[in-house]
Amino acid sequence: MQAQKGFTLIELMIVVAIIGILAAVAVPAYQNYTLKARFSEVVAAGSPYKLALEVCAQDGRCNAGGTFTAISVASGVPDAAAITAGIPGISSSTAASPFDPAGVTLAIAGGVATLTLVPRAVSGIVVGDTYVLTGTLQADGKITWARTGGCTTRAAGAIC
């Protein structure tokens, strides 16, 4: 009698089942990873705005009684009109990019600056994936930032 060689059908089915389970876990994780990579362009585009606010606060040009009430385009903080005028350091973008310069707003209320970036709906990113940075001016002139918005509340996990 000859010894059998090869795998039985049940062994092959077990291997296929294991590969299927691994794929079911890996594919959503990879999709969220690629979405984070695409959204990082929006996060990076917010940095010049943060920097402009921080420099303005450190110089004292923005502070009126410990608040951001003195902020204007003239004091160095860009707004939507200044963005379209081409302030250095402010990103421009293409239609394929998730960053939309027209979707940037800056709101000032007391000692709190709220910077909102609304992305373009491209490559799995939706308009609801807003990136909101809330900067609170401290007594020493520093700004502490808190991140909120739709990009932090996605079902598959935060993308910002």
Tab-separated table of C-alpha atoms in Angstrom:
chain	number	residue	atom	x	y	z
A	1	MET	CA	0.000	0.000	0.000
A	2	GLN	CA	1.299	3.428	-0.927
A	3	ALA	CA	1.298	6.340	1.492
A	4	GLN	CA	-0.992	9.173	0.531
A	5	LYS	CA	0.584	12.499	-0.379
A	6	GLY	CA	-0.982	15.958	-0.361
A	7	PHE	CA	-3.684	17.658	1.634
A	8	THR	CA	-7.212	16.570	2.307
A	9	LEU	CA	-10.141	18.701	1.287
A	10	ILE	CA	-10.931	19.616	4.886
A	11	GLU	CA	-7.381	20.866	5.475
A	12	LEU	CA	-7.598	23.087	2.404
A	13	MET	CA	-10.992	24.407	3.511
A	14	ILE	CA	-9.563	25.295	6.928
A	15	VAL	CA	-6.722	27.239	5.294
A	16	VAL	CA	-9.175	29.126	3.067
A	17	ALA	CA	-11.359	29.940	6.095
A	18	ILE	CA	-8.350	31.287	8.025
A	19	ILE	CA	-7.313	33.461	5.078
A	20	GLY	CA	-10.895	34.755	4.804
A	21	ILE	CA	-10.987	35.706	8.480
A	22	LEU	CA	-7.645	37.501	8.230
A	23	ALA	CA	-8.821	39.386	5.141
A	24	ALA	CA	-12.062	40.399	6.876
A	25	VAL	CA	-10.012	42.029	9.636
A	26	ALA	CA	-7.215	43.457	7.494
A	27	VAL	CA	-9.236	45.134	4.720
A	28	PRO	CA	-11.219	47.576	6.939
A	29	ALA	CA	-8.087	48.401	8.932
A	30	TYR	CA	-6.194	49.122	5.722
A	31	GLN	CA	-9.035	51.257	4.366
A	32	ASN	CA	-9.032	53.383	7.535
A	33	TYR	CA	-5.245	53.646	7.323
A	34	THR	CA	-5.362	54.940	3.739
A	35	LEU	CA	-8.154	57.365	4.668
A	36	LYS	CA	-5.980	58.750	7.481
A	37	ALA	CA	-3.129	59.177	5.015
A	38	ARG	CA	-5.372	61.107	2.614
A	39	PHE	CA	-6.822	63.249	5.400
A	40	SER	CA	-3.342	64.122	6.656
A	41	GLU	CA	-3.235	66.712	3.861
A	42	VAL	CA	-6.093	68.582	5.561
A	43	VAL	CA	-4.372	68.315	8.949
A	44	ALA	CA	-1.085	69.571	7.493
A	45	ALA	CA	-2.882	72.430	5.744
A	46	GLY	CA	-4.170	73.610	9.137
A	47	SER	CA	-0.642	74.083	10.505
A	48	PRO	CA	0.060	77.495	8.906
A	49	TYR	CA	-3.174	78.837	10.380
A	50	LYS	CA	-2.223	77.573	13.831
A	51	LEU	CA	1.243	79.045	13.452
A	52	ALA	CA	-0.135	82.417	12.365
A	53	LEU	CA	-2.384	82.527	15.430
A	54	GLU	CA	0.440	81.461	17.741
A	55	VAL	CA	2.873	84.047	16.377
A	56	CYS	CA	0.204	86.720	16.538
A	57	ALA	CA	-0.535	85.831	20.170
A	58	GLN	CA	3.167	85.711	21.123
A	59	ASP	CA	3.811	89.106	19.512
A	60	GLY	CA	0.850	90.556	21.372
A	61	ARG	CA	-0.685	91.902	18.169
A	62	CYS	CA	-3.795	89.747	18.629
A	63	ASN	CA	-4.313	90.301	22.305
A	64	ALA	CA	-6.716	92.906	23.525
A	65	GLY	CA	-7.389	92.338	27.196
A	66	GLY	CA	-6.202	88.715	27.092
A	67	THR	CA	-8.451	87.738	24.197
A	68	PHE	CA	-8.093	87.289	20.452
A	69	THR	CA	-10.342	90.280	19.753
A	70	ALA	CA	-7.617	92.242	17.946
A	71	ILE	CA	-7.274	89.591	15.228
A	72	SER	CA	-7.579	90.763	11.678
A	73	VAL	CA	-5.854	89.968	8.408
A	74	ALA	CA	-3.619	92.984	9.043
A	75	SER	CA	-2.381	91.446	12.306
A	76	GLY	CA	-1.116	88.381	10.475
A	77	VAL	CA	-3.901	85.819	10.728
A	78	PRO	CA	-5.267	84.727	7.347
A	79	ASP	CA	-8.924	84.554	6.529
A	80	ALA	CA	-10.671	83.202	3.426
A	81	ALA	CA	-10.091	86.401	1.421
A	82	ALA	CA	-6.412	86.442	2.329
A	83	ILE	CA	-6.056	82.778	1.392
A	84	THR	CA	-7.318	83.402	-2.107
A	85	ALA	CA	-4.959	86.376	-2.317
A	86	GLY	CA	-2.057	83.932	-1.802
A	87	ILE	CA	-0.559	84.470	1.652
A	88	PRO	CA	2.799	82.631	1.828
A	89	GLY	CA	2.602	79.337	3.719
A	90	ILE	CA	-1.095	78.839	3.039
A	91	SER	CA	-1.678	75.850	0.829
A	92	SER	CA	-3.419	76.002	-2.464
A	93	SER	CA	-4.882	72.782	-3.780
A	94	THR	CA	-6.211	70.926	-6.765
A	95	ALA	CA	-9.650	69.401	-7.265
A	96	ALA	CA	-8.184	65.966	-6.446
A	97	SER	CA	-6.944	67.196	-3.063
A	98	PRO	CA	-9.068	66.825	0.085
A	99	PHE	CA	-7.919	70.255	1.333
A	100	ASP	CA	-10.214	73.058	0.217
A	101	PRO	CA	-8.928	76.591	0.970
A	102	ALA	CA	-12.454	77.954	0.551
A	103	GLY	CA	-13.584	75.669	3.392
A	104	VAL	CA	-11.426	77.392	6.016
A	105	THR	CA	-13.123	79.606	8.578
A	106	LEU	CA	-11.810	81.354	11.655
A	107	ALA	CA	-14.168	82.392	14.438
A	108	ILE	CA	-13.124	84.416	17.462
A	109	ALA	CA	-15.097	84.519	20.695
A	110	GLY	CA	-13.391	85.916	23.775
A	111	GLY	CA	-10.160	84.060	24.432
A	112	VAL	CA	-11.046	81.216	22.068
A	113	ALA	CA	-10.195	80.937	18.377
A	114	THR	CA	-11.999	78.231	16.420
A	115	LEU	CA	-10.404	77.208	13.146
A	116	THR	CA	-12.610	74.983	10.984
A	117	LEU	CA	-11.382	73.193	7.868
A	118	VAL	CA	-14.100	71.619	5.727
A	119	PRO	CA	-12.567	69.138	3.256
A	120	ARG	CA	-13.598	68.351	-0.283
A	121	ALA	CA	-15.520	65.122	-0.763
A	122	VAL	CA	-12.853	63.052	-2.547
A	123	SER	CA	-11.328	59.596	-2.120
A	124	GLY	CA	-13.611	58.439	0.688
A	125	ILE	CA	-13.454	61.713	2.616
A	126	VAL	CA	-16.817	63.414	3.026
A	127	VAL	CA	-17.670	67.058	3.720
A	128	GLY	CA	-18.844	66.012	7.190
A	129	ASP	CA	-15.251	65.061	8.086
A	130	THR	CA	-14.573	68.565	9.364
A	131	TYR	CA	-11.327	69.309	11.172
A	132	VAL	CA	-11.946	71.792	13.989
A	133	LEU	CA	-9.119	73.247	16.048
A	134	THR	CA	-10.105	75.226	19.114
A	135	GLY	CA	-7.305	77.371	20.493
A	136	THR	CA	-7.600	78.865	23.948
A	137	LEU	CA	-5.316	81.772	24.784
A	138	GLN	CA	-3.606	81.253	28.126
A	139	ALA	CA	-2.511	84.026	30.493
A	140	ASP	CA	1.144	83.512	29.486
A	141	GLY	CA	0.333	84.148	25.807
A	142	LYS	CA	0.468	80.498	24.763
A	143	ILE	CA	-2.366	78.802	22.934
A	144	THR	CA	-3.614	75.351	23.883
A	145	TRP	CA	-5.284	73.478	21.032
A	146	ALA	CA	-8.121	70.964	21.158
A	147	ARG	CA	-9.082	68.880	18.114
A	148	THR	CA	-12.721	68.055	17.366
A	149	GLY	CA	-14.982	67.733	14.355
A	150	GLY	CA	-16.388	65.031	12.146
A	151	CYS	CA	-12.957	63.538	11.490
A	152	THR	CA	-12.761	62.459	15.144
A	153	THR	CA	-16.149	60.731	15.263
A	154	ARG	CA	-16.062	58.290	12.326
A	155	ALA	CA	-17.428	54.829	13.049
A	156	ALA	CA	-14.181	53.125	11.947
A	157	GLY	CA	-12.085	55.443	14.117
A	158	ALA	CA	-10.697	58.953	13.972
A	159	ILE	CA	-8.933	59.923	10.759
A	160	CYS	CA	-7.298	63.081	12.118
